[in-house]
Coordinates of C-alpha atoms and ligand atoms in Angstrom, one line a residue:
M1 CA 10.6 -18.7 -26.9
L2 CA 11.4 -15.5 -25.0
F3 CA 9.9 -13.3 -27.7
D4 CA 6.5 -15.1 -27.6
P5 CA 4.0 -12.3 -27.1
R6 CA 1.7 -14.4 -24.9
P7 CA 2.3 -14.6 -21.2
K8 CA 4.8 -17.3 -20.3
S9 CA 3.3 -20.2 -18.3
S10 CA 6.2 -22.4 -17.3
R11 CA 9.3 -21.7 -15.2
D12 CA 11.6 -22.9 -18.1
E13 CA 10.3 -20.2 -20.3
L14 CA 10.5 -17.4 -17.7
F15 CA 13.6 -15.2 -17.8
D16 CA 14.9 -14.3 -14.4
R17 CA 12.3 -13.6 -11.7
E18 CA 13.9 -16.2 -9.4
E19 CA 13.6 -14.0 -6.3
E20 CA 9.9 -13.4 -7.0
L21 CA 9.3 -17.1 -7.6
K22 CA 11.0 -17.9 -4.3
A23 CA 8.9 -15.4 -2.4
L24 CA 5.7 -16.8 -3.9
D25 CA 6.7 -20.4 -3.2
R26 CA 7.5 -19.6 0.4
F27 CA 4.1 -17.8 0.6
A28 CA 2.3 -20.9 -0.6
E29 CA 4.4 -23.4 1.3
R30 CA 3.5 -21.6 4.5
G31 CA -0.1 -21.6 3.5
D32 CA -0.4 -17.9 4.0
P33 CA -3.8 -16.5 3.2
L34 CA -3.3 -13.5 0.9
A35 CA -0.6 -11.9 -1.4
I36 CA -0.8 -8.9 -3.6
V37 CA 1.3 -8.8 -6.7
L38 CA 1.7 -5.3 -8.2
G39 CA 3.3 -3.9 -11.3
I40 CA 2.7 -1.6 -14.2
R41 CA 1.4 -2.9 -17.5
R42 CA 3.7 -5.2 -19.5
I43 CA 6.1 -5.7 -16.6
G44 CA 5.4 -9.5 -16.5
K45 CA 2.9 -10.1 -13.7
T46 CA 0.8 -12.7 -15.6
S47 CA 3.9 -14.5 -16.8
L48 CA 5.3 -14.6 -13.3
L49 CA 2.0 -15.9 -11.8
K50 CA 1.2 -18.5 -14.4
S51 CA 4.8 -19.9 -14.2
F52 CA 4.6 -19.9 -10.4
L53 CA 1.2 -21.7 -10.5
S54 CA 2.5 -24.4 -12.8
E55 CA 4.1 -26.1 -9.8
W56 CA 1.1 -25.8 -7.5
A57 CA -2.5 -26.9 -7.5
G58 CA -3.4 -23.6 -8.9
V59 CA -6.4 -21.7 -10.3
Y60 CA -5.7 -18.7 -12.5
V61 CA -8.7 -16.4 -12.9
D62 CA -8.5 -13.5 -15.5
A63 CA -10.8 -10.8 -14.3
R64 CA -10.1 -8.5 -17.2
G65 CA -13.3 -8.1 -19.1
V66 CA -15.5 -9.6 -16.4
R67 CA -18.7 -7.6 -16.3
T68 CA -21.4 -10.0 -15.1
R69 CA -21.7 -12.9 -12.7
A70 CA -21.9 -15.2 -15.7
D71 CA -18.5 -13.8 -16.9
L72 CA -17.0 -14.3 -13.5
F73 CA -18.0 -17.9 -13.2
R74 CA -16.9 -18.5 -16.8
A75 CA -13.5 -17.1 -16.0
I76 CA -13.3 -19.3 -12.8
G77 CA -14.5 -22.3 -14.8
E78 CA -11.7 -21.8 -17.2
G79 CA -9.2 -21.5 -14.4
L80 CA -10.4 -24.7 -12.8
S81 CA -10.4 -26.6 -16.0
A82 CA -6.7 -25.8 -16.7
S83 CA -5.3 -27.8 -13.7
R84 CA -5.6 -31.5 -13.5
R85 CA -5.0 -31.5 -9.8
V86 CA -7.7 -29.0 -9.2
R87 CA -10.2 -30.9 -11.4
M88 CA -9.6 -34.1 -9.4
M89 CA -10.3 -32.2 -6.2
L90 CA -13.7 -31.1 -7.4
R91 CA -15.1 -34.4 -8.4
G92 CA -18.4 -35.0 -6.6
V93 CA -18.8 -31.4 -5.4
R94 CA -22.4 -30.1 -5.6
G95 CA -22.8 -27.5 -8.4
V96 CA -19.6 -28.7 -10.2
R97 CA -19.4 -31.0 -13.1
V98 CA -16.0 -32.3 -14.1
G99 CA -16.4 -33.3 -17.7
P100 CA -14.0 -34.4 -20.4
Y101 CA -13.8 -30.9 -21.8
G102 CA -13.4 -29.0 -18.5
V103 CA -15.3 -27.9 -15.5
E104 CA -18.9 -26.7 -15.5
L105 CA -20.1 -24.6 -12.7
K106 CA -23.7 -24.1 -11.7
W107 CA -23.8 -20.6 -10.3
R108 CA -27.5 -19.9 -10.1
G109 CA -30.6 -21.7 -9.0
P110 CA -31.0 -24.9 -6.9
D111 CA -27.8 -26.8 -6.3
S112 CA -25.7 -23.8 -7.3
L113 CA -22.4 -22.9 -5.8
S114 CA -21.2 -19.5 -4.5
L115 CA -17.6 -18.3 -4.9
A116 CA -17.1 -18.6 -1.2
G117 CA -18.6 -22.1 -1.4
L118 CA -16.2 -23.0 -4.2
L119 CA -13.1 -21.8 -2.2
H120 CA -14.4 -23.8 0.8
E121 CA -14.6 -27.0 -1.4
L122 CA -11.1 -26.4 -2.8
G123 CA -9.8 -26.2 0.7
R124 CA -11.1 -29.7 1.4
G125 CA -9.3 -31.3 -1.5
G126 CA -6.1 -32.1 0.4
G127 CA -3.0 -30.0 -0.1
Q128 CA -2.6 -26.2 -0.5
V129 CA -4.5 -24.6 -3.4
V130 CA -3.4 -21.2 -4.8
V131 CA -6.1 -19.1 -6.4
V132 CA -4.9 -16.1 -8.5
F133 CA -7.3 -13.3 -9.5
D134 CA -5.5 -11.3 -12.1
E135 CA -6.5 -7.7 -12.9
V136 CA -9.0 -7.9 -10.1
Q137 CA -9.1 -4.1 -9.8
S138 CA -11.1 -4.0 -13.0
L139 CA -14.1 -5.7 -11.3
R140 CA -17.1 -3.5 -10.7
P141 CA -19.9 -3.7 -8.0
P142 CA -21.6 -5.9 -7.2
I143 CA -19.2 -8.5 -8.6
S144 CA -16.2 -6.9 -6.9
A145 CA -18.0 -7.1 -3.5
E146 CA -18.8 -10.8 -4.0
V147 CA -15.2 -11.6 -4.8
R148 CA -13.9 -9.5 -1.9
E149 CA -16.2 -11.2 0.5
A150 CA -15.4 -14.7 -0.8
I151 CA -11.7 -13.9 -0.3
A152 CA -12.3 -12.6 3.2
Y153 CA -14.2 -15.8 3.9
A154 CA -11.3 -17.9 2.7
Y155 CA -8.9 -15.8 4.6
D156 CA -10.7 -16.5 7.9
N157 CA -12.0 -20.1 7.3
V158 CA -10.1 -21.9 4.6
P159 CA -6.5 -22.4 5.6
A160 CA -5.7 -24.7 2.6
V161 CA -6.5 -21.9 0.1
S162 CA -4.0 -19.1 -0.5
V163 CA -5.2 -16.2 -2.6
I164 CA -3.1 -13.9 -4.8
L165 CA -4.5 -10.7 -6.2
S166 CA -2.8 -9.0 -9.0
G167 CA -3.2 -5.9 -11.2
S168 CA -1.5 -3.2 -13.2
E169 CA -3.4 -0.3 -11.7
V170 CA -1.7 -0.4 -8.4
G171 CA -3.8 2.3 -6.6
L172 CA -7.0 0.8 -7.8
L173 CA -5.8 -2.7 -6.7
R174 CA -5.1 -1.3 -3.2
D175 CA -8.6 0.2 -3.3
F176 CA -10.1 -3.1 -4.2
V177 CA -8.5 -4.8 -1.2
G178 CA -9.6 -1.9 0.9
V179 CA -6.2 -0.9 2.4
G180 CA -7.3 2.0 4.6
N181 CA -11.0 1.4 4.3
P182 CA -12.5 0.1 7.5
D183 CA -15.7 -0.9 5.6
S184 CA -13.8 -3.4 3.5
P185 CA -14.1 -7.1 4.7
L186 CA -10.3 -7.3 4.0
Y187 CA -9.4 -4.2 5.9
G188 CA -6.6 -4.7 8.4
R189 CA -5.7 -8.2 7.3
Y190 CA -2.1 -8.9 6.7
S191 CA -1.0 -9.7 3.2
L192 CA 2.3 -10.2 1.5
E193 CA 3.0 -7.4 -1.0
L194 CA 5.2 -8.1 -4.0
E195 CA 6.1 -5.6 -6.6
V196 CA 7.3 -6.9 -10.0
P197 CA 10.3 -4.7 -10.8
R198 CA 11.5 -3.6 -14.2
F199 CA 14.6 -5.3 -15.5
S200 CA 17.9 -3.5 -14.9
P201 CA 19.8 -2.3 -18.1
G202 CA 22.0 -5.4 -17.6
L203 CA 19.1 -7.8 -17.5
S204 CA 17.3 -6.1 -20.4
R205 CA 20.5 -6.5 -22.5
E206 CA 20.8 -10.1 -21.5
F207 CA 17.1 -10.7 -22.2
L208 CA 17.4 -9.3 -25.8
R209 CA 20.6 -11.1 -26.5
E210 CA 19.2 -14.4 -25.3
G211 CA 15.9 -13.9 -27.2
F212 CA 17.8 -13.3 -30.5
R213 CA 20.3 -16.1 -29.8
E214 CA 17.3 -18.6 -29.3
V215 CA 16.2 -17.9 -32.9
G216 CA 19.7 -17.6 -34.3
V217 CA 19.5 -14.0 -35.4
D218 CA 22.4 -11.6 -35.1
V219 CA 21.6 -8.1 -34.0
P220 CA 24.0 -5.2 -33.9
E221 CA 25.1 -4.4 -30.3
A222 CA 24.4 -0.8 -30.8
L223 CA 20.8 -1.4 -31.7
I224 CA 20.4 -3.6 -28.5
E225 CA 21.9 -0.8 -26.5
E226 CA 19.5 1.7 -27.9
A227 CA 16.5 -0.6 -27.3
V228 CA 17.6 -1.1 -23.7
T229 CA 17.6 2.6 -23.2
V230 CA 14.3 3.3 -24.9
F231 CA 12.2 0.6 -23.3
D232 CA 13.5 1.1 -19.8
G233 CA 13.4 -2.5 -18.5
I234 CA 9.7 -3.1 -19.3
V235 CA 9.8 -6.7 -20.6
G236 CA 6.6 -6.5 -22.6
W237 CA 8.1 -3.7 -24.7
L238 CA 11.4 -5.7 -25.1
V239 CA 9.4 -8.6 -26.5
Y240 CA 7.6 -6.1 -28.8
F241 CA 10.9 -4.9 -30.1
G242 CA 12.2 -8.5 -30.5
R243 CA 9.1 -9.6 -32.4
S244 CA 9.1 -6.6 -34.6
Y245 CA 12.8 -7.1 -35.5
L246 CA 12.2 -10.7 -36.3
D247 CA 9.2 -9.7 -38.5
G248 CA 11.5 -7.5 -40.5
L249 CA 11.0 -4.1 -38.8
R250 CA 14.6 -3.3 -38.2
D251 CA 14.4 0.5 -37.7
L252 CA 14.1 1.2 -34.0
D253 CA 12.4 4.5 -34.6
R254 CA 9.6 2.8 -36.4
V255 CA 9.3 0.1 -33.7
V256 CA 9.0 2.8 -31.1
K257 CA 6.4 4.6 -33.3
A258 CA 4.3 1.5 -33.5
A259 CA 4.6 0.9 -29.7
V260 CA 3.5 4.5 -29.1
E261 CA 0.5 3.9 -31.3
T262 CA -0.4 1.0 -29.2
A263 CA 0.0 3.0 -26.0
L264 CA -2.1 5.9 -27.5
K265 CA -5.0 3.5 -28.0
E266 CA -4.7 2.5 -24.4
L267 CA -4.9 6.1 -23.3
T268 CA -8.1 6.8 -25.2
H269 CA -10.2 5.4 -22.5
L270 CA -9.1 8.3 -20.2
R271 CA -11.2 11.4 -19.8
P272 CA -10.2 14.6 -21.6
R273 CA -9.0 16.2 -18.5
E274 CA -6.9 13.2 -17.5
R275 CA -5.3 13.3 -21.0
L276 CA -4.6 17.0 -20.6
V277 CA -2.8 16.5 -17.4
L278 CA -0.8 13.7 -19.0
K279 CA 0.2 16.0 -21.8
A280 CA 1.3 18.6 -19.2
V281 CA 3.5 16.0 -17.4
A282 CA 4.9 14.8 -20.7
S283 CA 5.7 18.4 -21.6
G284 CA 7.8 18.7 -18.5
A285 CA 5.5 19.9 -15.7
R286 CA 7.0 18.6 -12.5
S287 CA 4.7 19.9 -9.8
W288 CA 1.1 20.6 -9.1
S289 CA 1.5 24.3 -10.0
E290 CA 3.5 23.6 -13.2
V291 CA 0.7 21.3 -14.3
R292 CA -1.8 24.0 -13.6
D293 CA 0.3 26.6 -15.4
Y294 CA 0.6 24.3 -18.4
V295 CA -3.1 23.6 -18.6
E296 CA -4.0 27.2 -18.1
S297 CA -1.5 29.0 -20.3
V298 CA -0.7 26.4 -23.0
E299 CA -4.1 24.8 -23.4
G300 CA -6.2 27.8 -22.3
V301 CA -8.4 26.0 -20.0
T302 CA -9.0 26.3 -16.3
I303 CA -9.5 23.4 -14.0
P304 CA -10.7 24.0 -10.4
K305 CA -8.0 23.3 -7.8
A306 CA -9.7 20.3 -6.2
S307 CA -10.6 18.8 -9.6
L308 CA -7.0 19.0 -10.8
T309 CA -5.8 17.3 -7.6
R310 CA -8.3 14.5 -8.2
V311 CA -7.2 14.0 -11.8
I312 CA -3.6 13.7 -10.7
R313 CA -4.4 11.3 -8.0
K314 CA -6.5 9.2 -10.4
L315 CA -3.6 9.0 -12.9
E316 CA -1.3 7.9 -10.0
R317 CA -3.8 5.2 -9.0
L318 CA -3.8 4.0 -12.6
S319 CA 0.0 3.7 -12.3
I320 CA 0.5 5.9 -15.3
I321 CA 2.4 8.6 -13.4
K322 CA 4.1 8.9 -10.0
D323 CA 5.5 12.1 -8.6
Y324 CA 4.9 13.9 -11.9
A325 CA 6.9 11.4 -13.9
F326 CA 5.8 8.6 -16.2
L327 CA 6.4 5.0 -15.2
D328 CA 6.5 3.9 -18.8
P329 CA 8.6 6.0 -21.3
I330 CA 6.4 4.8 -24.2
Y331 CA 3.3 6.2 -22.4
E332 CA 5.2 9.4 -22.0
R333 CA 5.9 9.6 -25.7
A334 CA 2.2 8.7 -26.4
S335 CA 1.0 11.5 -24.0
R336 CA 3.0 14.1 -25.9
R337 CA 1.0 13.3 -28.9
L338 CA -2.4 13.5 -27.1
G339 CA -4.5 16.1 -29.0
G340 CA -5.6 19.3 -27.4
G341 CA -8.7 19.3 -29.5
D342 CA -10.3 16.4 -27.8
R343 CA -11.1 18.1 -24.6
A344 CA -14.7 18.5 -23.7
Ligands
LIG401 N1 10.2 -13.1 -17.1 C1 9.8 -13.1 -18.4 N2 10.5 -13.9 -19.3 C2 10.2 -13.9 -20.6 N3 9.2 -13.2 -21.1 C3 8.4 -12.4 -20.3 C4 8.7 -12.4 -18.9 N4 7.8 -11.6 -18.3 C5 7.0 -11.2 -19.3 N5 7.4 -11.7 -20.4 C6 6.7 -11.4 -21.8 O1 6.4 -10.0 -21.7 C7 5.1 -9.7 -22.2 C8 4.2 -9.1 -21.2 O2 4.1 -10.0 -20.1 P1 2.8 -10.3 -19.2 O3 1.6 -10.3 -20.1 O4 3.1 -11.4 -18.3 O5 2.8 -8.9 -18.4 P2 1.7 -8.3 -17.5 O6 2.4 -7.5 -16.5 O7 0.8 -9.3 -17.1 O8 1.0 -7.3 -18.6 P3 -0.4 -6.7 -18.5 O9 -0.4 -5.6 -17.5 O10 -0.6 -6.1 -19.9 O11 -1.4 -7.8 -18.2 C9 4.7 -11.1 -22.8 O12 5.1 -11.2 -24.1 C10 5.4 -12.1 -22.0 O13 5.6 -13.3 -22.7
LIG402 MG1 -1.3 -9.5 -17.3

């Protein structure tokens, strides 16, 4: 069902994305070492990757929320367990137990397996294996370094393993890979870069119509048009709208309000100065000096020059703004509502 809020995991369920699937299939068929799949939140990265993997011997590792080494290996264990082909490949490998309920990994002590060792073993199973690390930019040292080094090892030594890194904070993801950082073990290595684009208005319209058709619900065209405009091709919000409508919330303004609340919660992890800059951009500041003027005259605070530049860069690396404009209109609305009183 198109309006299922969970990520899609098969190609039948996936709407459009043919070009992206083709590019990823080509990448895996060639046995290329590394691809990077970028895109803002809710644009459909996980759905694309899981649907793509369904036709490959694939391992999907969700790095969101991984803090410790135990978390990392648990996430990897879950990824290995999900694919029958991969489970077969790992039978008899030291440090791995393939049981009836999934794969157990021994990651510490005697007979344990490192991540590089695991990739090495996957590469000996026969056939190309694709390993996806989703939201990999959220990893922190020392786990991030371990993952990066294992990927560099596979890049150089394990031709039967192709790795895909994905994440919604595009700048941070590039930092993770180490584009432009000679100290990174992945520096200077070629990778395929694929950006998951927003749907055009035409595709958004078709998506909503098909989603409602699937469940046999008639929706006024005018409402669909409005939703297409408001959600700007971000498929996760289109699903949010579709679900809300099916659940009886028929007033678009109220759906948008609820979406904005969700976005507001996501912005609370930002620092007060970052929120202030977002508020400035949401209020129409379109350049560095306009942001400074807003912050100084409207909010009555001064931010040192270098600090302001750093904050703006950080927000760009988080893929919230680019060139003083929001990438997601719902985040823009949410930012207008960010309080001034919470600065510290
Ligand atoms: N091509 C698609 N066809 C149908 N539904 C989709 C498609 N892409 C995404 N969706 C739906 O949109 C929502 C968001 O998708 P998904 O979780 O894949 O995005 P994401 O980019 O990984 O988001 P996040 O950055 O929050 O992890 C989900 O409800 C998913 O089912
Ligand atoms: Mg995702």
